[in-house]
């Protein structure tokens, strides 16, 4: 029971490799790791880091929740939510260091045994927490994209309100160094997967797509990294103004001396 997620993760890596007709050496080469490490993953001796899991989903075009282990009962859902609450409480502590299962277990009414029932190490927990947060936000923009709605309009009218509703959690993800880079890599990869299927709106050039994603994610990061993010309506007006004005007329470049 204590290795449920760990075992499933190893099986998924092996399945992924077989489906892509890869040897352990070939998979290892694509990830810049040793084939011995891939073998350990598949045999459940060790598990990939959080960053490696994100890299695998990106390289092999997998669903972003490919490695996430869904709850299968009300008890499991309840226990996982308690663990995520404890993790959030830990991140709320100022100047907190990279968490461990032990440090999280003392911040809320959860035990190490409960945490290890679902997560073998802290990387697995952070991976699951990011997916949990993203699912709570419910960035369901695909239907708008398929209807040829302008990408910028989707960002301002549909995504921004959802992001603002989870500003506390997102502020933590954008400001805690031990999880920030993982979150940014995750959300950048997610947006790229969504927008790449709608290249006509933002240009067929891959460089243009990268620019668009980096600009949008930078807007979000700057907004939600603030301890007290400006109100949603002000942010929407700000983005509308910035994106309809040439850059040399932006306030930060056009101040009186």
mmCIF file of C-alpha atoms in Angstrom:
data_model
loop_
_atom_site.group_PDB
_atom_site.id
_atom_site.type_symbol
_atom_site.label_atom_id
_atom_site.label_comp_id
_atom_site.label_asym_id
_atom_site.label_seq_id
_atom_site.Cartn_x
_atom_site.Cartn_y
_atom_site.Cartn_z
ATOM 1 C CA UNK A 1 0.000 0.000 0.000
ATOM 2 C CA UNK A 2 2.810 2.397 0.838
ATOM 3 C CA UNK A 3 4.242 2.135 -2.685
ATOM 4 C CA UNK A 4 1.004 2.379 -4.686
ATOM 5 C CA UNK A 5 1.911 5.539 -6.642
ATOM 6 C CA UNK A 6 5.581 4.546 -6.876
ATOM 7 C CA UNK A 7 4.754 1.165 -8.425
ATOM 8 C CA UNK A 8 2.313 2.677 -10.883
ATOM 9 C CA UNK A 9 4.854 5.308 -11.944
ATOM 10 C CA UNK A 10 7.471 2.645 -12.750
ATOM 11 C CA UNK A 11 4.970 0.660 -14.798
ATOM 12 C CA UNK A 12 3.973 3.771 -16.744
ATOM 13 C CA UNK A 13 7.575 4.556 -17.638
ATOM 14 C CA UNK A 14 8.086 1.032 -18.913
ATOM 15 C CA UNK A 15 4.812 1.184 -20.878
ATOM 16 C CA UNK A 16 5.818 4.518 -22.389
ATOM 17 C CA UNK A 17 9.157 3.064 -23.471
ATOM 18 C CA UNK A 18 7.564 -0.020 -25.022
ATOM 19 C CA UNK A 19 4.915 2.015 -26.882
ATOM 20 C CA UNK A 20 7.652 4.165 -28.399
ATOM 21 C CA UNK A 21 9.719 1.080 -29.263
ATOM 22 C CA UNK A 22 12.657 2.335 -27.221
ATOM 23 C CA UNK A 23 15.358 0.488 -25.339
ATOM 24 C CA UNK A 24 16.324 1.656 -21.880
ATOM 25 C CA UNK A 25 19.485 3.101 -23.426
ATOM 26 C CA UNK A 26 17.461 5.118 -25.972
ATOM 27 C CA UNK A 27 15.037 6.485 -23.398
ATOM 28 C CA UNK A 28 17.931 7.358 -21.113
ATOM 29 C CA UNK A 29 19.756 9.183 -23.937
ATOM 30 C CA UNK A 30 16.697 11.340 -24.682
ATOM 31 C CA UNK A 31 16.548 12.381 -21.026
ATOM 32 C CA UNK A 32 20.319 12.778 -20.522
ATOM 33 C CA UNK A 33 20.422 10.170 -17.776
ATOM 34 C CA UNK A 34 22.026 6.739 -17.511
ATOM 35 C CA UNK A 35 20.232 3.613 -18.656
ATOM 36 C CA UNK A 36 20.893 2.169 -15.197
ATOM 37 C CA UNK A 37 18.740 4.946 -13.759
ATOM 38 C CA UNK A 38 15.901 4.160 -16.198
ATOM 39 C CA UNK A 39 16.171 0.532 -15.143
ATOM 40 C CA UNK A 40 15.854 1.550 -11.488
ATOM 41 C CA UNK A 41 12.743 3.589 -12.304
ATOM 42 C CA UNK A 42 11.092 0.658 -14.038
ATOM 43 C CA UNK A 43 12.012 -1.722 -11.220
ATOM 44 C CA UNK A 44 10.734 0.730 -8.590
ATOM 45 C CA UNK A 45 14.127 1.082 -6.916
ATOM 46 C CA UNK A 46 14.035 4.851 -7.415
ATOM 47 C CA UNK A 47 11.810 7.409 -9.138
ATOM 48 C CA UNK A 48 12.418 10.355 -11.504
ATOM 49 C CA UNK A 49 12.708 13.868 -10.165
ATOM 50 C CA UNK A 50 9.823 16.275 -10.617
ATOM 51 C CA UNK A 51 11.672 18.067 -13.434
ATOM 52 C CA UNK A 52 12.316 14.772 -15.234
ATOM 53 C CA UNK A 53 8.616 13.865 -15.123
ATOM 54 C CA UNK A 54 7.741 17.190 -16.749
ATOM 55 C CA UNK A 55 10.485 16.673 -19.347
ATOM 56 C CA UNK A 56 9.152 13.217 -20.236
ATOM 57 C CA UNK A 57 5.610 14.509 -20.769
ATOM 58 C CA UNK A 58 6.983 17.301 -22.971
ATOM 59 C CA UNK A 59 9.349 15.211 -25.114
ATOM 60 C CA UNK A 60 6.906 12.369 -25.702
ATOM 61 C CA UNK A 61 3.802 14.583 -26.085
ATOM 62 C CA UNK A 62 1.948 12.999 -23.189
ATOM 63 C CA UNK A 63 -1.123 14.332 -21.376
ATOM 64 C CA UNK A 64 0.039 16.590 -18.578
ATOM 65 C CA UNK A 65 -1.542 14.277 -15.994
ATOM 66 C CA UNK A 66 0.049 11.107 -17.413
ATOM 67 C CA UNK A 67 1.993 10.352 -14.240
ATOM 68 C CA UNK A 68 -0.608 11.643 -11.825
ATOM 69 C CA UNK A 69 -2.282 8.946 -9.758
ATOM 70 C CA UNK A 70 -6.018 9.690 -9.412
ATOM 71 C CA UNK A 71 -7.875 8.898 -6.213
ATOM 72 C CA UNK A 72 -10.224 5.945 -6.492
ATOM 73 C CA UNK A 73 -12.282 6.343 -3.310
ATOM 74 C CA UNK A 74 -13.697 9.068 -1.089
ATOM 75 C CA UNK A 75 -11.210 8.131 1.621
ATOM 76 C CA UNK A 76 -8.246 8.524 -0.725
ATOM 77 C CA UNK A 77 -9.573 11.846 -2.016
ATOM 78 C CA UNK A 78 -10.074 13.099 1.549
ATOM 79 C CA UNK A 79 -6.612 12.027 2.660
ATOM 80 C CA UNK A 80 -4.896 13.553 -0.364
ATOM 81 C CA UNK A 81 -6.705 16.839 0.179
ATOM 82 C CA UNK A 82 -5.499 16.850 3.791
ATOM 83 C CA UNK A 83 -1.942 16.289 2.559
ATOM 84 C CA UNK A 84 -2.240 19.116 0.014
ATOM 85 C CA UNK A 85 -3.634 21.390 2.724
ATOM 86 C CA UNK A 86 -0.644 20.551 4.918
ATOM 87 C CA UNK A 87 1.704 21.291 2.021
ATOM 88 C CA UNK A 88 -0.018 24.658 1.470
ATOM 89 C CA UNK A 89 0.307 25.455 5.174
ATOM 90 C CA UNK A 90 4.004 24.674 5.005
ATOM 91 C CA UNK A 91 4.509 26.971 2.002
ATOM 92 C CA UNK A 92 2.721 29.787 3.851
ATOM 93 C CA UNK A 93 5.538 29.828 6.383
ATOM 94 C CA UNK A 94 7.913 32.704 5.538
ATOM 95 C CA UNK A 95 11.371 31.727 4.324
ATOM 96 C CA UNK A 96 10.515 28.034 4.389
ATOM 97 C CA UNK A 97 13.157 25.669 3.034
ATOM 98 C CA UNK A 98 12.532 22.909 0.527
ATOM 99 C CA UNK A 99 9.960 20.700 2.280
ATOM 100 C CA UNK A 100 10.338 17.103 3.283
ATOM 101 C CA UNK A 101 7.683 14.548 4.110
ATOM 102 C CA UNK A 102 8.685 14.947 7.754
ATOM 103 C CA UNK A 103 8.294 18.753 7.818
ATOM 104 C CA UNK A 104 4.912 18.578 6.095
ATOM 105 C CA UNK A 105 3.599 15.963 8.503
ATOM 106 C CA UNK A 106 3.966 18.324 11.469
ATOM 107 C CA UNK A 107 2.128 21.285 9.902
ATOM 108 C CA UNK A 108 -1.321 19.699 9.771
ATOM 109 C CA UNK A 109 -3.157 16.694 11.140
ATOM 110 C CA UNK A 110 -1.420 14.250 8.811
ATOM 111 C CA UNK A 111 1.163 11.598 9.537
ATOM 112 C CA UNK A 112 4.234 10.495 7.627
ATOM 113 C CA UNK A 113 2.517 7.153 7.161
ATOM 114 C CA UNK A 114 -0.467 8.812 5.479
ATOM 115 C CA UNK A 115 1.750 10.822 3.135
ATOM 116 C CA UNK A 116 3.872 7.799 2.198
ATOM 117 C CA UNK A 117 0.723 5.847 1.402
ATOM 118 C CA UNK A 118 0.453 7.978 -1.753
ATOM 119 C CA UNK A 119 3.836 9.635 -2.270
ATOM 120 C CA UNK A 120 7.188 7.924 -1.954
ATOM 121 C CA UNK A 121 9.114 11.210 -1.859
ATOM 122 C CA UNK A 122 8.637 14.966 -1.915
ATOM 123 C CA UNK A 123 9.044 15.255 -5.707
ATOM 124 C CA UNK A 124 6.056 12.989 -6.237
ATOM 125 C CA UNK A 125 4.006 15.035 -3.786
ATOM 126 C CA UNK A 126 4.899 18.340 -5.473
ATOM 127 C CA UNK A 127 4.104 16.847 -8.883
ATOM 128 C CA UNK A 128 0.654 15.805 -7.647
ATOM 129 C CA UNK A 129 0.080 19.144 -5.888
ATOM 130 C CA UNK A 130 0.694 21.064 -9.092
ATOM 131 C CA UNK A 131 -1.842 18.947 -10.969
ATOM 132 C CA UNK A 132 -4.297 19.288 -8.104
ATOM 133 C CA UNK A 133 -3.975 23.091 -8.194
ATOM 134 C CA UNK A 134 -4.281 23.196 -11.963
ATOM 135 C CA UNK A 135 -7.420 21.041 -11.892
ATOM 136 C CA UNK A 136 -8.918 23.332 -9.269
ATOM 137 C CA UNK A 137 -8.277 26.320 -11.539
ATOM 138 C CA UNK A 138 -9.890 24.475 -14.457
ATOM 139 C CA UNK A 139 -8.245 26.308 -17.326
ATOM 140 C CA UNK A 140 -10.716 24.956 -19.853
ATOM 141 C CA UNK A 141 -9.747 27.060 -22.875
ATOM 142 C CA UNK A 142 -9.755 24.410 -25.593
ATOM 143 C CA UNK A 143 -13.369 25.002 -26.581
ATOM 144 C CA UNK A 144 -12.722 28.720 -26.975
ATOM 145 C CA UNK A 145 -9.665 27.998 -29.097
ATOM 146 C CA UNK A 146 -11.576 25.623 -31.353
ATOM 147 C CA UNK A 147 -14.219 28.317 -31.858
ATOM 148 C CA UNK A 148 -11.475 30.609 -33.235
ATOM 149 C CA UNK A 149 -11.757 33.053 -30.360
ATOM 150 C CA UNK A 150 -8.738 35.321 -30.234
ATOM 151 C CA UNK A 151 -5.999 33.982 -27.966
ATOM 152 C CA UNK A 152 -5.567 37.321 -26.211
ATOM 153 C CA UNK A 153 -9.321 37.538 -25.570
ATOM 154 C CA UNK A 154 -9.247 34.029 -24.098
ATOM 155 C CA UNK A 155 -6.387 35.061 -21.827
ATOM 156 C CA UNK A 156 -8.084 38.250 -20.615
ATOM 157 C CA UNK A 157 -11.724 37.147 -20.458
ATOM 158 C CA UNK A 158 -11.524 33.439 -19.588
ATOM 159 C CA UNK A 159 -8.171 32.578 -18.034
ATOM 160 C CA UNK A 160 -7.552 35.657 -15.885
ATOM 161 C CA UNK A 161 -10.710 35.233 -13.729
ATOM 162 C CA UNK A 162 -9.831 31.586 -13.078
ATOM 163 C CA UNK A 163 -6.275 32.498 -12.140
ATOM 164 C CA UNK A 164 -7.450 35.264 -9.831
ATOM 165 C CA UNK A 165 -9.804 32.911 -8.013
ATOM 166 C CA UNK A 166 -6.771 30.815 -6.969
ATOM 167 C CA UNK A 167 -4.398 33.710 -6.365
ATOM 168 C CA UNK A 168 -3.320 32.499 -2.919
ATOM 169 C CA UNK A 169 -2.151 29.093 -4.158
ATOM 170 C CA UNK A 170 -0.597 30.557 -7.289
ATOM 171 C CA UNK A 171 1.261 33.207 -5.325
ATOM 172 C CA UNK A 172 2.900 30.400 -3.373
ATOM 173 C CA UNK A 173 3.775 28.480 -6.529
ATOM 174 C CA UNK A 174 5.310 31.587 -8.117
ATOM 175 C CA UNK A 175 7.279 32.726 -5.074
ATOM 176 C CA UNK A 176 8.577 29.579 -3.353
ATOM 177 C CA UNK A 177 11.947 28.743 -4.983
ATOM 178 C CA UNK A 178 11.726 24.993 -4.344
ATOM 179 C CA UNK A 179 8.610 24.666 -6.539
ATOM 180 C CA UNK A 180 8.552 27.828 -8.702
ATOM 181 C CA UNK A 181 10.633 26.527 -11.608
ATOM 182 C CA UNK A 182 8.642 23.288 -11.696
ATOM 183 C CA UNK A 183 5.350 25.179 -11.833
ATOM 184 C CA UNK A 184 6.558 27.539 -14.574
ATOM 185 C CA UNK A 185 7.865 24.623 -16.653
ATOM 186 C CA UNK A 186 4.590 22.783 -16.181
ATOM 187 C CA UNK A 187 2.325 25.682 -17.117
ATOM 188 C CA UNK A 188 4.528 26.731 -20.056
ATOM 189 C CA UNK A 189 4.457 23.190 -21.434
ATOM 190 C CA UNK A 190 0.693 23.021 -20.933
ATOM 191 C CA UNK A 191 0.021 26.288 -22.743
ATOM 192 C CA UNK A 192 2.317 25.222 -25.564
ATOM 193 C CA UNK A 193 0.397 21.976 -26.032
ATOM 194 C CA UNK A 194 -2.928 23.829 -26.105
ATOM 195 C CA UNK A 195 -1.880 26.697 -28.369
ATOM 196 C CA UNK A 196 0.178 24.616 -30.797
ATOM 197 C CA UNK A 197 -3.085 23.088 -32.013
ATOM 198 C CA UNK A 198 -4.312 26.542 -32.959
ATOM 199 C CA UNK A 199 -1.322 28.022 -34.756
ATOM 200 C CA UNK A 200 -3.408 30.166 -37.151
ATOM 201 C CA UNK A 201 -4.283 32.526 -34.311
ATOM 202 C CA UNK A 202 -0.721 33.262 -33.267
ATOM 203 C CA UNK A 203 1.265 32.362 -36.352
ATOM 204 C CA UNK A 204 2.601 29.116 -37.759
ATOM 205 C CA UNK A 205 6.166 29.977 -36.830
ATOM 206 C CA UNK A 206 7.314 28.001 -33.797
ATOM 207 C CA UNK A 207 9.313 31.006 -32.598
ATOM 208 C CA UNK A 208 6.154 33.130 -32.613
ATOM 209 C CA UNK A 209 4.401 30.492 -30.506
ATOM 210 C CA UNK A 210 7.241 30.488 -27.979
ATOM 211 C CA UNK A 211 7.203 34.280 -27.808
ATOM 212 C CA UNK A 212 3.426 34.346 -27.267
ATOM 213 C CA UNK A 213 3.588 31.784 -24.480
ATOM 214 C CA UNK A 214 6.520 33.444 -22.740
ATOM 215 C CA UNK A 215 4.810 36.836 -22.849
ATOM 216 C CA UNK A 216 1.530 35.493 -21.462
ATOM 217 C CA UNK A 217 3.209 33.478 -18.717
ATOM 218 C CA UNK A 218 5.381 36.475 -17.789
ATOM 219 C CA UNK A 219 2.263 38.624 -17.395
ATOM 220 C CA UNK A 220 0.748 35.983 -15.121
ATOM 221 C CA UNK A 221 3.906 35.507 -13.064
ATOM 222 C CA UNK A 222 4.407 39.246 -12.545
ATOM 223 C CA UNK A 223 0.771 39.695 -11.515
ATOM 224 C CA UNK A 224 0.451 36.757 -9.139
ATOM 225 C CA UNK A 225 3.924 37.042 -7.616
ATOM 226 C CA UNK A 226 2.747 40.171 -5.807
ATOM 227 C CA UNK A 227 1.821 39.668 -2.157
ATOM 228 C CA UNK A 228 -1.389 41.556 -2.876
ATOM 229 C CA UNK A 229 -2.189 41.141 -6.604
ATOM 230 C CA UNK A 230 -4.087 44.014 -8.172
ATOM 231 C CA UNK A 231 -7.836 43.394 -8.637
ATOM 232 C CA UNK A 232 -8.905 41.302 -11.610
ATOM 233 C CA UNK A 233 -10.569 44.202 -13.422
ATOM 234 C CA UNK A 234 -7.439 46.358 -13.113
ATOM 235 C CA UNK A 235 -5.252 43.546 -14.442
ATOM 236 C CA UNK A 236 -7.574 42.975 -17.407
ATOM 237 C CA UNK A 237 -7.554 46.687 -18.264
ATOM 238 C CA UNK A 238 -3.771 46.808 -17.899
ATOM 239 C CA UNK A 239 -3.235 43.903 -20.327
ATOM 240 C CA UNK A 240 -5.717 45.321 -22.810
ATOM 241 C CA UNK A 241 -3.885 48.647 -22.734
ATOM 242 C CA UNK A 242 -0.409 47.145 -23.002
ATOM 243 C CA UNK A 243 -1.320 44.839 -25.872
ATOM 244 C CA UNK A 244 -2.960 47.585 -27.915
ATOM 245 C CA UNK A 245 -0.138 50.084 -27.395
ATOM 246 C CA UNK A 246 3.322 50.046 -28.937
ATOM 247 C CA UNK A 247 6.003 49.112 -26.433
ATOM 248 C CA UNK A 248 7.730 52.506 -26.518
ATOM 249 C CA UNK A 249 4.480 54.013 -25.210
ATOM 250 C CA UNK A 250 4.184 51.642 -22.233
ATOM 251 C CA UNK A 251 4.235 53.618 -18.946
ATOM 252 C CA UNK A 252 7.522 52.064 -17.783
ATOM 253 C CA UNK A 253 9.267 53.383 -20.920
ATOM 254 C CA UNK A 254 7.467 56.707 -21.104
ATOM 255 C CA UNK A 255 7.973 58.436 -17.753
ATOM 256 C CA UNK A 256 8.790 62.073 -17.321
ATOM 257 C CA UNK A 257 12.187 62.659 -15.773
#
